[in-house]
Amino acid sequence: MTSRHSRHSRHIEFEHLHNFRDLGGYRSADGRTVAWGRLYRADSLGKLRGADWERFLALDIRTVIDLRYPWEIEAKGRVPEADRFTYANLSIEHRPYDQAEIDPEIDPWRYLADRAAEVTEDGVEEIRQAVELIADGPGPTVFHCTSGKDRTGLIAAFVLTLLGVPEEEILADFALTELAAARLTADWHAANPGRTLRWPAYGRAPAALLALVLADLTTRYGSPAAYLTDRVGITAATAESLRSRLLTA
């Protein structure tokens, strides 16, 4: 795997996963940098098999956080050999919806931002548990949902916020999913033969979407950071553990 994963590669190539990324390299407000090889974000690890599985094991990951609904895991599978990891299923979304069936006439980013707002209210307990596990569980750690886009994108944004990464970098990280959109859409078509994909924005994750989500949190709580402390309940100790684990000089 070393030939595919240098110290400074953000995208880690797999055959069946399309959106597996290292969160290292971002600069914090205090001048430190998020360390490489300690925290990853991904699409569904239920797709791991064969050479992909060997590549995954080479990352020496110790903790897997699965953000999907239990029924998604039942249908699509979880990470292989889950017992070898500290594994947690923390479903941060509580109101399911089918992105393939979204009305193509509505504003897609406002619609998804409204769904994200539901997650930020409904899922506070699971969001807190996910951040605490990233801060204090065995590392390295990966968190994922189905496409590694919306739910995964929220957790990534919250962790990077707690690490003091500037918002413009957080938005840019979110938008990297755009590079995987075509393959995520192809996966949907392969898994849903005979169905019509009504929504032209399926698989998309532009920075404008997360900007709306963070602006909504600022309106409601004063800032995304205040939301994390005041609403989610992230303690100063958890935030310091997160920084100690993930930031390097």
PDB file of C-alpha atoms in Angstrom:
ATOM      1  CA  MET A   1       0.000   0.000   0.000  1.00  0.00           C
ATOM      2  CA  THR A   2       2.936   2.348   0.507  1.00  0.00           C
ATOM      3  CA  SER A   3       3.090   3.075  -3.198  1.00  0.00           C
ATOM      4  CA  ARG A   4      -0.516   4.239  -3.092  1.00  0.00           C
ATOM      5  CA  HIS A   5      -0.433   6.095   0.203  1.00  0.00           C
ATOM      6  CA  SER A   6       2.425   8.514   0.625  1.00  0.00           C
ATOM      7  CA  ARG A   7       2.668  10.768   3.640  1.00  0.00           C
ATOM      8  CA  HIS A   8       0.925  13.564   1.778  1.00  0.00           C
ATOM      9  CA  SER A   9      -1.757  11.767  -0.244  1.00  0.00           C
ATOM     10  CA  ARG A  10      -5.263  12.742   0.839  1.00  0.00           C
ATOM     11  CA  HIS A  11      -7.224  10.418  -1.456  1.00  0.00           C
ATOM     12  CA  ILE A  12      -6.500   6.746  -0.853  1.00  0.00           C
ATOM     13  CA  GLU A  13      -7.335   4.612  -3.848  1.00  0.00           C
ATOM     14  CA  PHE A  14      -9.555   1.555  -3.595  1.00  0.00           C
ATOM     15  CA  GLU A  15     -11.318  -0.373  -6.306  1.00  0.00           C
ATOM     16  CA  HIS A  16     -14.778  -0.415  -4.714  1.00  0.00           C
ATOM     17  CA  LEU A  17     -14.576   2.570  -2.356  1.00  0.00           C
ATOM     18  CA  HIS A  18     -14.604   5.974  -4.041  1.00  0.00           C
ATOM     19  CA  ASN A  19     -14.380   8.530  -1.255  1.00  0.00           C
ATOM     20  CA  PHE A  20     -11.744   7.394   1.260  1.00  0.00           C
ATOM     21  CA  ARG A  21      -9.669  10.329   2.468  1.00  0.00           C
ATOM     22  CA  ASP A  22      -7.017  11.188   5.052  1.00  0.00           C
ATOM     23  CA  LEU A  23      -7.926  14.280   7.082  1.00  0.00           C
ATOM     24  CA  GLY A  24      -4.276  15.146   7.669  1.00  0.00           C
ATOM     25  CA  GLY A  25      -2.454  18.250   6.523  1.00  0.00           C
ATOM     26  CA  TYR A  26      -4.920  20.982   7.441  1.00  0.00           C
ATOM     27  CA  ARG A  27      -3.438  23.880   9.412  1.00  0.00           C
ATOM     28  CA  SER A  28      -4.989  24.835  12.723  1.00  0.00           C
ATOM     29  CA  ALA A  29      -5.393  28.394  13.969  1.00  0.00           C
ATOM     30  CA  ASP A  30      -2.633  27.791  16.541  1.00  0.00           C
ATOM     31  CA  GLY A  31      -0.104  26.964  13.817  1.00  0.00           C
ATOM     32  CA  ARG A  32      -0.157  23.210  14.282  1.00  0.00           C
ATOM     33  CA  THR A  33      -1.177  20.759  11.538  1.00  0.00           C
ATOM     34  CA  VAL A  34      -3.581  17.828  11.525  1.00  0.00           C
ATOM     35  CA  ALA A  35      -1.359  14.759  11.496  1.00  0.00           C
ATOM     36  CA  TRP A  36      -1.452  12.369   8.549  1.00  0.00           C
ATOM     37  CA  GLY A  37      -2.510   8.761   9.046  1.00  0.00           C
ATOM     38  CA  ARG A  38      -4.555   9.293  12.218  1.00  0.00           C
ATOM     39  CA  LEU A  39      -8.079  10.101  11.044  1.00  0.00           C
ATOM     40  CA  TYR A  40      -9.876   9.035   7.879  1.00  0.00           C
ATOM     41  CA  ARG A  41     -13.312   9.659   6.349  1.00  0.00           C
ATOM     42  CA  ALA A  42     -14.899   7.195   3.942  1.00  0.00           C
ATOM     43  CA  ASP A  43     -17.842   5.812   2.043  1.00  0.00           C
ATOM     44  CA  SER A  44     -19.252   2.458   3.103  1.00  0.00           C
ATOM     45  CA  LEU A  45     -16.685   0.015   4.468  1.00  0.00           C
ATOM     46  CA  GLY A  46     -19.194  -2.735   3.743  1.00  0.00           C
ATOM     47  CA  LYS A  47     -17.752  -2.649   0.201  1.00  0.00           C
ATOM     48  CA  LEU A  48     -14.298  -3.796   1.351  1.00  0.00           C
ATOM     49  CA  ARG A  49     -13.108  -7.082  -0.113  1.00  0.00           C
ATOM     50  CA  GLY A  50     -10.102  -8.646  -1.812  1.00  0.00           C
ATOM     51  CA  ALA A  51      -7.242  -6.270  -2.504  1.00  0.00           C
ATOM     52  CA  ASP A  52      -9.261  -3.388  -1.029  1.00  0.00           C
ATOM     53  CA  TRP A  53      -9.372  -5.205   2.312  1.00  0.00           C
ATOM     54  CA  GLU A  54      -5.609  -5.650   2.295  1.00  0.00           C
ATOM     55  CA  ARG A  55      -5.112  -1.966   1.523  1.00  0.00           C
ATOM     56  CA  PHE A  56      -7.438  -1.056   4.369  1.00  0.00           C
ATOM     57  CA  LEU A  57      -5.622  -3.295   6.852  1.00  0.00           C
ATOM     58  CA  ALA A  58      -2.323  -1.681   5.867  1.00  0.00           C
ATOM     59  CA  LEU A  59      -3.586   1.607   7.343  1.00  0.00           C
ATOM     60  CA  ASP A  60      -3.499  -0.007  10.821  1.00  0.00           C
ATOM     61  CA  ILE A  61      -6.910   1.418  11.723  1.00  0.00           C
ATOM     62  CA  ARG A  62      -8.083   0.585  15.231  1.00  0.00           C
ATOM     63  CA  THR A  63     -11.478   2.322  15.504  1.00  0.00           C
ATOM     64  CA  VAL A  64     -14.368   2.265  12.995  1.00  0.00           C
ATOM     65  CA  ILE A  65     -17.348   4.600  13.438  1.00  0.00           C
ATOM     66  CA  ASP A  66     -20.310   3.675  11.228  1.00  0.00           C
ATOM     67  CA  LEU A  67     -22.752   6.593  10.924  1.00  0.00           C
ATOM     68  CA  ARG A  68     -25.435   4.673   9.020  1.00  0.00           C
ATOM     69  CA  TYR A  69     -28.825   3.470  10.191  1.00  0.00           C
ATOM     70  CA  PRO A  70     -28.822  -0.110  11.518  1.00  0.00           C
ATOM     71  CA  TRP A  71     -31.109  -1.101   8.624  1.00  0.00           C
ATOM     72  CA  GLU A  72     -28.539   0.200   6.128  1.00  0.00           C
ATOM     73  CA  ILE A  73     -25.898  -1.960   7.758  1.00  0.00           C
ATOM     74  CA  GLU A  74     -28.235  -4.953   7.677  1.00  0.00           C
ATOM     75  CA  ALA A  75     -28.810  -4.439   3.958  1.00  0.00           C
ATOM     76  CA  LYS A  76     -25.295  -3.486   2.835  1.00  0.00           C
ATOM     77  CA  GLY A  77     -22.955  -4.965   5.448  1.00  0.00           C
ATOM     78  CA  ARG A  78     -20.467  -3.407   7.823  1.00  0.00           C
ATOM     79  CA  VAL A  79     -16.695  -3.410   7.920  1.00  0.00           C
ATOM     80  CA  PRO A  80     -15.403  -7.006   7.582  1.00  0.00           C
ATOM     81  CA  GLU A  81     -14.225  -8.691  10.761  1.00  0.00           C
ATOM     82  CA  ALA A  82     -15.688  -5.882  12.860  1.00  0.00           C
ATOM     83  CA  ASP A  83     -14.599  -7.603  16.070  1.00  0.00           C
ATOM     84  CA  ARG A  84     -10.956  -6.818  15.299  1.00  0.00           C
ATOM     85  CA  PHE A  85     -11.727  -3.098  15.682  1.00  0.00           C
ATOM     86  CA  THR A  86     -13.303  -0.852  18.258  1.00  0.00           C
ATOM     87  CA  TYR A  87     -16.526  -0.616  16.267  1.00  0.00           C
ATOM     88  CA  ALA A  88     -19.419   1.742  16.971  1.00  0.00           C
ATOM     89  CA  ASN A  89     -22.651   2.224  15.043  1.00  0.00           C
ATOM     90  CA  LEU A  90     -23.710   5.810  15.763  1.00  0.00           C
ATOM     91  CA  SER A  91     -26.610   6.734  13.482  1.00  0.00           C
ATOM     92  CA  ILE A  92     -26.579  10.540  13.617  1.00  0.00           C
ATOM     93  CA  GLU A  93     -29.521  10.869  11.197  1.00  0.00           C
ATOM     94  CA  HIS A  94     -32.961  10.053  12.597  1.00  0.00           C
ATOM     95  CA  ARG A  95     -35.306  11.003   9.724  1.00  0.00           C
ATOM     96  CA  PRO A  96     -34.538   8.938   6.609  1.00  0.00           C
ATOM     97  CA  TYR A  97     -35.158  10.255   3.119  1.00  0.00           C
ATOM     98  CA  ASP A  98     -34.359   8.995  -0.377  1.00  0.00           C
ATOM     99  CA  GLN A  99     -32.039  11.358  -2.203  1.00  0.00           C
ATOM    100  CA  ALA A 100     -32.796   9.664  -5.508  1.00  0.00           C
ATOM    101  CA  GLU A 101     -36.428  10.785  -5.194  1.00  0.00           C
ATOM    102  CA  ILE A 102     -35.874  14.446  -4.291  1.00  0.00           C
ATOM    103  CA  ASP A 103     -37.931  16.811  -6.436  1.00  0.00           C
ATOM    104  CA  PRO A 104     -35.552  18.037  -9.173  1.00  0.00           C
ATOM    105  CA  GLU A 105     -37.291  21.435  -9.148  1.00  0.00           C
ATOM    106  CA  ILE A 106     -36.330  22.426  -5.607  1.00  0.00           C
ATOM    107  CA  ASP A 107     -33.111  24.148  -4.516  1.00  0.00           C
ATOM    108  CA  PRO A 108     -30.891  21.120  -3.812  1.00  0.00           C
ATOM    109  CA  TRP A 109     -28.449  22.793  -1.425  1.00  0.00           C
ATOM    110  CA  ARG A 110     -31.145  24.460   0.683  1.00  0.00           C
ATOM    111  CA  TYR A 111     -33.011  21.155   0.827  1.00  0.00           C
ATOM    112  CA  LEU A 112     -29.946  19.220   1.975  1.00  0.00           C
ATOM    113  CA  ALA A 113     -28.998  21.969   4.439  1.00  0.00           C
ATOM    114  CA  ASP A 114     -32.453  21.620   5.975  1.00  0.00           C
ATOM    115  CA  ARG A 115     -31.922  17.862   6.297  1.00  0.00           C
ATOM    116  CA  ALA A 116     -28.544  18.555   7.902  1.00  0.00           C
ATOM    117  CA  ALA A 117     -30.245  20.916  10.347  1.00  0.00           C
ATOM    118  CA  GLU A 118     -32.457  18.010  11.392  1.00  0.00           C
ATOM    119  CA  VAL A 119     -29.362  15.905  11.990  1.00  0.00           C
ATOM    120  CA  THR A 120     -27.715  18.606  14.083  1.00  0.00           C
ATOM    121  CA  GLU A 121     -30.775  18.619  16.356  1.00  0.00           C
ATOM    122  CA  ASP A 122     -31.874  14.964  16.329  1.00  0.00           C
ATOM    123  CA  GLY A 123     -28.402  13.454  16.439  1.00  0.00           C
ATOM    124  CA  VAL A 124     -26.685  15.409  19.209  1.00  0.00           C
ATOM    125  CA  GLU A 125     -26.116  12.330  21.369  1.00  0.00           C
ATOM    126  CA  GLU A 126     -24.577  10.302  18.532  1.00  0.00           C
ATOM    127  CA  ILE A 127     -22.542  13.282  17.318  1.00  0.00           C
ATOM    128  CA  ARG A 128     -21.119  13.726  20.814  1.00  0.00           C
ATOM    129  CA  GLN A 129     -20.306  10.021  21.107  1.00  0.00           C
ATOM    130  CA  ALA A 130     -18.590  10.029  17.704  1.00  0.00           C
ATOM    131  CA  VAL A 131     -16.411  13.019  18.592  1.00  0.00           C
ATOM    132  CA  GLU A 132     -15.554  11.511  21.977  1.00  0.00           C
ATOM    133  CA  LEU A 133     -14.561   8.218  20.361  1.00  0.00           C
ATOM    134  CA  ILE A 134     -12.357  10.038  17.835  1.00  0.00           C
ATOM    135  CA  ALA A 135     -10.781  11.921  20.748  1.00  0.00           C
ATOM    136  CA  ASP A 136     -10.309   9.061  23.186  1.00  0.00           C
ATOM    137  CA  GLY A 137     -10.727   5.710  21.428  1.00  0.00           C
ATOM    138  CA  PRO A 138      -7.889   3.641  19.993  1.00  0.00           C
ATOM    139  CA  GLY A 139      -6.372   5.250  16.901  1.00  0.00           C
ATOM    140  CA  PRO A 140      -6.031   5.527  13.961  1.00  0.00           C
ATOM    141  CA  THR A 141      -9.752   6.014  13.338  1.00  0.00           C
ATOM    142  CA  VAL A 142     -12.106   6.026  10.346  1.00  0.00           C
ATOM    143  CA  PHE A 143     -15.703   7.254  10.264  1.00  0.00           C
ATOM    144  CA  HIS A 144     -18.085   6.645   7.376  1.00  0.00           C
ATOM    145  CA  CYS A 145     -21.651   6.530   6.108  1.00  0.00           C
ATOM    146  CA  THR A 146     -22.882   5.244   2.720  1.00  0.00           C
ATOM    147  CA  SER A 147     -21.329   7.722   0.288  1.00  0.00           C
ATOM    148  CA  GLY A 148     -19.007   9.513   2.709  1.00  0.00           C
ATOM    149  CA  LYS A 149     -20.824  12.712   1.829  1.00  0.00           C
ATOM    150  CA  ASP A 150     -23.506  14.189   4.104  1.00  0.00           C
ATOM    151  CA  ARG A 151     -23.307  12.455   7.485  1.00  0.00           C
ATOM    152  CA  THR A 152     -19.574  11.860   7.142  1.00  0.00           C
ATOM    153  CA  GLY A 153     -19.149  15.427   5.923  1.00  0.00           C
ATOM    154  CA  LEU A 154     -20.844  16.791   9.036  1.00  0.00           C
ATOM    155  CA  ILE A 155     -18.631  14.834  11.429  1.00  0.00           C
ATOM    156  CA  ALA A 156     -15.527  15.874   9.488  1.00  0.00           C
ATOM    157  CA  ALA A 157     -16.599  19.519   9.639  1.00  0.00           C
ATOM    158  CA  PHE A 158     -17.236  19.309  13.379  1.00  0.00           C
ATOM    159  CA  VAL A 159     -13.904  17.645  14.147  1.00  0.00           C
ATOM    160  CA  LEU A 160     -12.001  20.139  12.006  1.00  0.00           C
ATOM    161  CA  THR A 161     -13.893  22.979  13.716  1.00  0.00           C
ATOM    162  CA  LEU A 162     -12.837  21.684  17.137  1.00  0.00           C
ATOM    163  CA  LEU A 163      -9.251  21.461  15.873  1.00  0.00           C
ATOM    164  CA  GLY A 164      -9.334  25.137  14.893  1.00  0.00           C
ATOM    165  CA  VAL A 165      -9.101  24.596  11.137  1.00  0.00           C
ATOM    166  CA  PRO A 166     -10.347  27.693   9.239  1.00  0.00           C
ATOM    167  CA  GLU A 167     -13.828  27.470   7.745  1.00  0.00           C
ATOM    168  CA  GLU A 168     -12.555  27.891   4.175  1.00  0.00           C
ATOM    169  CA  GLU A 169     -10.458  24.733   4.604  1.00  0.00           C
ATOM    170  CA  ILE A 170     -13.394  22.873   6.141  1.00  0.00           C
ATOM    171  CA  LEU A 171     -15.546  23.815   3.158  1.00  0.00           C
ATOM    172  CA  ALA A 172     -12.824  22.737   0.746  1.00  0.00           C
ATOM    173  CA  ASP A 173     -12.506  19.348   2.444  1.00  0.00           C
ATOM    174  CA  PHE A 174     -16.262  18.810   2.208  1.00  0.00           C
ATOM    175  CA  ALA A 175     -16.242  19.646  -1.503  1.00  0.00           C
ATOM    176  CA  LEU A 176     -13.602  16.999  -2.308  1.00  0.00           C
ATOM    177  CA  THR A 177     -16.491  14.521  -2.441  1.00  0.00           C
ATOM    178  CA  GLU A 178     -17.349  16.188  -5.755  1.00  0.00           C
ATOM    179  CA  LEU A 179     -14.434  14.215  -7.236  1.00  0.00           C
ATOM    180  CA  ALA A 180     -16.271  10.983  -6.385  1.00  0.00           C
ATOM    181  CA  ALA A 181     -19.774  12.059  -7.421  1.00  0.00           C
ATOM    182  CA  ALA A 182     -19.804  10.306 -10.805  1.00  0.00           C
ATOM    183  CA  ARG A 183     -18.673   6.987  -9.300  1.00  0.00           C
ATOM    184  CA  LEU A 184     -21.132   7.273  -6.399  1.00  0.00           C
ATOM    185  CA  THR A 185     -23.909   7.860  -8.929  1.00  0.00           C
ATOM    186  CA  ALA A 186     -22.762   4.860 -10.968  1.00  0.00           C
ATOM    187  CA  ASP A 187     -22.900   2.758  -7.789  1.00  0.00           C
ATOM    188  CA  TRP A 188     -26.512   3.856  -7.272  1.00  0.00           C
ATOM    189  CA  HIS A 189     -27.477   2.846 -10.797  1.00  0.00           C
ATOM    190  CA  ALA A 190     -25.770  -0.535 -10.375  1.00  0.00           C
ATOM    191  CA  ALA A 191     -27.600  -1.152  -7.091  1.00  0.00           C
ATOM    192  CA  ASN A 192     -30.986   0.032  -8.381  1.00  0.00           C
ATOM    193  CA  PRO A 193     -31.619  -1.489 -11.813  1.00  0.00           C
ATOM    194  CA  GLY A 194     -34.902  -0.359 -13.270  1.00  0.00           C
ATOM    195  CA  ARG A 195     -35.215   2.696 -11.040  1.00  0.00           C
ATOM    196  CA  THR A 196     -35.024   6.256 -12.323  1.00  0.00           C
ATOM    197  CA  LEU A 197     -32.678   8.697 -10.608  1.00  0.00           C
ATOM    198  CA  ARG A 198     -34.956  11.735 -10.448  1.00  0.00           C
ATOM    199  CA  TRP A 199     -32.565  14.100  -8.703  1.00  0.00           C
ATOM    200  CA  PRO A 200     -29.766  15.554 -10.869  1.00  0.00           C
ATOM    201  CA  ALA A 201     -27.701  16.573  -7.823  1.00  0.00           C
ATOM    202  CA  TYR A 202     -27.307  13.007  -6.514  1.00  0.00           C
ATOM    203  CA  GLY A 203     -23.783  12.408  -5.185  1.00  0.00           C
ATOM    204  CA  ARG A 204     -22.929  16.107  -5.175  1.00  0.00           C
ATOM    205  CA  ALA A 205     -21.336  17.905  -2.201  1.00  0.00           C
ATOM    206  CA  PRO A 206     -20.397  21.463  -3.124  1.00  0.00           C
ATOM    207  CA  ALA A 207     -18.872  23.850  -0.595  1.00  0.00           C
ATOM    208  CA  ALA A 208     -22.027  25.992  -0.896  1.00  0.00           C
ATOM    209  CA  LEU A 209     -24.031  23.247   0.827  1.00  0.00           C
ATOM    210  CA  LEU A 210     -21.832  23.071   3.927  1.00  0.00           C
ATOM    211  CA  ALA A 211     -21.614  26.864   3.985  1.00  0.00           C
ATOM    212  CA  LEU A 212     -25.396  26.939   4.422  1.00  0.00           C
ATOM    213  CA  VAL A 213     -25.214  24.358   7.212  1.00  0.00           C
ATOM    214  CA  LEU A 214     -22.537  26.283   9.114  1.00  0.00           C
ATOM    215  CA  ALA A 215     -24.405  29.572   8.597  1.00  0.00           C
ATOM    216  CA  ASP A 216     -27.552  27.971  10.017  1.00  0.00           C
ATOM    217  CA  LEU A 217     -25.611  26.862  13.098  1.00  0.00           C
ATOM    218  CA  THR A 218     -24.203  30.361  13.483  1.00  0.00           C
ATOM    219  CA  THR A 219     -27.721  31.808  13.325  1.00  0.00           C
ATOM    220  CA  ARG A 220     -29.002  29.398  15.960  1.00  0.00           C
ATOM    221  CA  TYR A 221     -26.010  29.147  18.291  1.00  0.00           C
ATOM    222  CA  GLY A 222     -23.591  31.973  17.474  1.00  0.00           C
ATOM    223  CA  SER A 223     -21.035  29.770  15.732  1.00  0.00           C
ATOM    224  CA  PRO A 224     -20.460  26.119  14.820  1.00  0.00           C
ATOM    225  CA  ALA A 225     -18.000  25.892  17.721  1.00  0.00           C
ATOM    226  CA  ALA A 226     -20.645  27.189  20.147  1.00  0.00           C
ATOM    227  CA  TYR A 227     -23.093  24.602  18.807  1.00  0.00           C
ATOM    228  CA  LEU A 228     -20.593  21.851  19.566  1.00  0.00           C
ATOM    229  CA  THR A 229     -19.995  22.977  23.127  1.00  0.00           C
ATOM    230  CA  ASP A 230     -23.419  24.339  24.080  1.00  0.00           C
ATOM    231  CA  ARG A 231     -25.771  21.968  22.241  1.00  0.00           C
ATOM    232  CA  VAL A 232     -23.771  18.808  21.594  1.00  0.00           C
ATOM    233  CA  GLY A 233     -21.964  18.984  24.920  1.00  0.00           C
ATOM    234  CA  ILE A 234     -18.359  18.623  23.796  1.00  0.00           C
ATOM    235  CA  THR A 235     -16.300  19.327  26.906  1.00  0.00           C
ATOM    236  CA  ALA A 236     -13.038  21.238  27.107  1.00  0.00           C
ATOM    237  CA  ALA A 237     -11.352  17.960  28.060  1.00  0.00           C
ATOM    238  CA  THR A 238     -12.656  16.185  24.952  1.00  0.00           C
ATOM    239  CA  ALA A 239     -11.591  19.095  22.739  1.00  0.00           C
ATOM    240  CA  GLU A 240      -8.125  19.054  24.274  1.00  0.00           C
ATOM    241  CA  SER A 241      -7.844  15.267  23.803  1.00  0.00           C
ATOM    242  CA  LEU A 242      -8.819  15.727  20.182  1.00  0.00           C
ATOM    243  CA  ARG A 243      -6.163  18.378  19.655  1.00  0.00           C
ATOM    244  CA  SER A 244      -3.498  16.389  21.496  1.00  0.00           C
ATOM    245  CA  ARG A 245      -4.210  13.288  19.432  1.00  0.00           C
ATOM    246  CA  LEU A 246      -4.606  14.838  16.001  1.00  0.00           C
ATOM    247  CA  LEU A 247      -2.481  18.002  15.885  1.00  0.00           C
ATOM    248  CA  THR A 248       1.266  18.012  15.385  1.00  0.00           C
ATOM    249  CA  ALA A 249       3.795  20.817  15.342  1.00  0.00           C
TER     250      ALA A 249
END
